[in-house]
Amino acid sequence: MKKKFASIVVSFLAACFCLTAWLPEPAGAAFLEDYVEQYMKDTTDPAAVYAVVLTLEDRPLSEYEAARRLGTGTFVQTAEGQERYRALIEKQDALLTELETVLARSVTAAYRYTAALNGICIYLSQPESERVLEHAASLGYDGMYLASAAFTPESRRSDLPAASGSEPRADASGSALEYVGNDGTYGDGTGTVVAVIDTELDFRHEYFTMKEPGTGRLTKAYVDGISPYLSTASFQRDSYYVSEKLPYVANYENYTANTYCDAQDIVHGSHVSGIAAGNGAGASGSRYQISGNAPNAQLVFMGNAHLRDETLFASFDDCLYLEVDVVNCSFGAEGVMLYGKTDALEFERKIVENLVEAGIQVCAAAGNSDKYALGGNALLSHPAYSIPGYPYNIPQTLTIASAQNPFSIQTALEAADGSLFVGLINSGFDSEELEGLSAEYAVIPGIGSAADFEGIDVSGKYALVRRGEISFEEKSKNAADAGAAGIIFYNNIEGESLSAAAGSVLPGLMVSLEDGEAMAALEEKTVRFRTFYSQQEGEPEVSAFTSWNCSNLLTLKPDLLCFGGNIYSSVPDNAYEFFNGTSMATPQAAGLYAILKQNVMQQKTKYGIEGQSDYPGIISKLLMSTAHPVSDSTSRTVISPRRQGNGVPNVKDALETPAYIYTESAADEYRPKLSLGDDAKRTGKFSFAFFVKNVSDTEVTYTLSYDLISDAVVGDATEDRSDDALAGYARNLSGNVSFRDSDGMEIKTVTVPAGAEARVEAFVSLSKADMDYMDRYFENGTYAEGYIYLKNNENPDLLLSFMGFYGSWLDSPVFDAFLYDGGEAFFEPTYLYADGGLILGMNLMDLFAGEETPAVTVPYFSPDGNGVLDSFSVSTTLLRPVYDLTLKIYNEDGELVYEQFAGDSGSWAADRNAPLSQVKLGWDGKDTDGLVHSGKTYRMEYTCRVVPDGSAWTHAQLQIVIDTENPEVRTVFRGETADGTELLYVNAEDQGEIQGALLISPDGELYSLNSASSSGNGGACIALTAPEDPSGYLVEIYDYAGNCTVIPVEAAAPFLCGDTTGDGTVDGKDAALLLQYLAERDVPLNVLAADADADGAVTGKDAALLLQYLAEWDVVLGTD
């Protein structure tokens, strides 16, 4: 950063002076040291307490065969179950006793895990947790995990807030229920229990009642009887039984049944619970007709306000004792890997596996992040754009994507001439309250600033204001101050999608640019607010926010598509609202599962049910086999299974189908979907087999067909591919799928005898045109996917989804650009940083000054113990998940001096906007000889795997330089500009590079700063604004390693001589430096180089001539 003043005429009253005679001993970096120390104090809590989960080796109860057959709650009350339970508790107690010895204090388990997991949760400080880790061998625990908060996918509110107490006018849930075949004919969830793990629940809400009282399976006697086995039993204060509808409600953070939250924006759990099991007959305060998906199912609610790992583990554990049928998880951690080695993820994966094996299905939200891409635009060279995460990528979960509710509400303005202008109500206001209102409006010029309202009568009217430049809130406040009753915003970009105006203090709505301009042109400026209700016909639309899902191991997710867009459900205080999110789609799936469970329990023989563990497998296969995939509304191409799974489930079809599909793919949980892996050699060939199982007493025949699709590209189809982009829809391929029976005969139909099953082999062949297209646009490969359909005119159709990858899955790029390479990062560059957030190699003077693009050089660090850049961490931006991330450091001779395994913990723990792996390196800067060598360059290399057991490693590297030497100051002189501004000029050199200087006041405050620029003589020059009285001021000169030399400003020489560099000789170096100073002050010269006399050589004569120029510019020269 160069400081340049507007008053170009500069008069220097200064001189250059050799400072070596009086320079003080190099001082510590006072300001930067203080900054880092304060940063660490502000960001570190020494009293912080962590939840530590310790697991033991013995199996939890749910892993015993009897528990999987009977149910864990039933098993624990048998003689065998009692014996197993007591054994677990005894060993947990023994561990607690040993912990007390190690920690020298009493230790109590905050949670005991005995059903899904065998372990305890205790609270420890950081030093205590380190002590426990040190004593791991003697303590004998199996695993240890410092728990942390999980991530909750955003639940986006729509612009349609609800109010209670009005008469029902339209059916807000009927069309969504009808599309999934849930009209009540096949049950209402009677005899089933849906568990919801979420943030809060208003359990007094009118929506949470039984449709048929007296039919609930979980009784108060059972809940109270099983409570001593629950994870919170030691701290339970009262009964968790609330009502027949809510037989168990627990707050896992305070051990009470009070899960109500006063914060108005924390309403997620109440909304989700209502979708799953709300009873519409009790919803007297709802504006619209409404019903949950399983209105007579019981609801178990497990309050986890902060969704911390240790409370989630406890909730899952208790689900087993309560023997719920299905667990709703409208939350997740995005960016974490399938089968990573992180303890928390291993615990969660094992817990989910144990629940499903014990007969409890887990439904998980697929996420609301669309794709892993900047602004939604994925790179064609980056096919790994799905966002892996937990629990939704665990094979045993039913992962749910979101479709838009067919029911919608539109608000419009009807003009005097009959024109209709459709828009979105301003956030926080109610369309119902504006219905039928007539109002005048006034057109406001400009942007809606306060000045724009001057001279315009808006009293009692609506202001029509263009969007842009200032916030909706500011525009609306200006309108309110001018007397407006409301405000109508119109967009400022043609064709852009509308969004509700957030922050407006006035009612009104947002309309398009075209409609706003049309309203402004109308002669009669009056409008009437109109509200329209509509039910979308035909196929539903996939929600724009729903995440693309394909695990980092190339396994296919999600599983189903349910309605999560614009869903009306309960919120606290007997109110109702519309929300959007896969969080809203998931409880619909949970409710539908409960209805199927209600039916399948009555037909165990038909479906081959022998124990509790059989239910999840058969019900998931029924739901997925009979689902209905949807197509893109524009291209009419079927939507990728990575976006919608097998499509929208249908209860009627699932229960009426005589057959279902299953596979032998363990990675796909044997469901009717197949992950085919990659075609690394690009042959265009895939093959697989599936089975059709007939559970009826009648033979059934199906006709086989398929959809074969892949990613599409939008662009101009020219040789210049810079404007090509991934399309939001699929492309039909011209290849084909052929089928054969178990005898190898090609078939077009498959017949399955009563009570039997048939094996079908499928062969996918891409055409040359397909492969040419893929090779042209997708250098690192792309997907070949689609659906196999089995159609029967008299019975529900069946289907199977499949996904293969054309190309090598290992070829997709791993690392984003490195900060130090100068390349443009797709997300955020990889960089090194130290305590205090200081980025190695980045100019801190530029950073402190707020420069948008601070100067960057190679990373330096200084392991000298002064607290500034002594050590560093690595922030790596990964374009995809990796395993076994390892950092190695080599010296200039190629010898390995340090190696650190970062593992899977944090290797991709991130969301789509910040996919960072942040690892603190333990390297102390020492070489193989045990010494720190200042001035030496080292190479840091990354290695990692894309698949956990693969042999292919990916490498990246960068250089790092050690510099422990303080800068050497050559000269310091003072001067002033024509307007009297005091200036301080510093010339310094360093073993590495000078980054700049800070001017510090006597009270330790930063007075001014500037970055350095090259002096052309191996050093650097810095110009600082200085005070008129320099007494007590210090200048701190920094190199890029954070080393600092401190000089009193008052010692700077107030005169100028020819020896600008301070080396005792007036020569060409002084001329070059003088020219540098002149250029920095924007002094106009009639020479453009240090060769001032133009004799072809830069000598002392040039320095003398430059001094003469200074004299001509009214510079008073001193004498040496």
XYZ file of C-alpha atoms in Angstrom, residues 70 336 705 957 1041:
5
model
C -37.731 -58.740 21.181
C -18.028 -35.124 7.082
C -37.990 -50.133 -19.309
C 3.220 -28.815 -1.629
C 8.284 -13.615 9.999
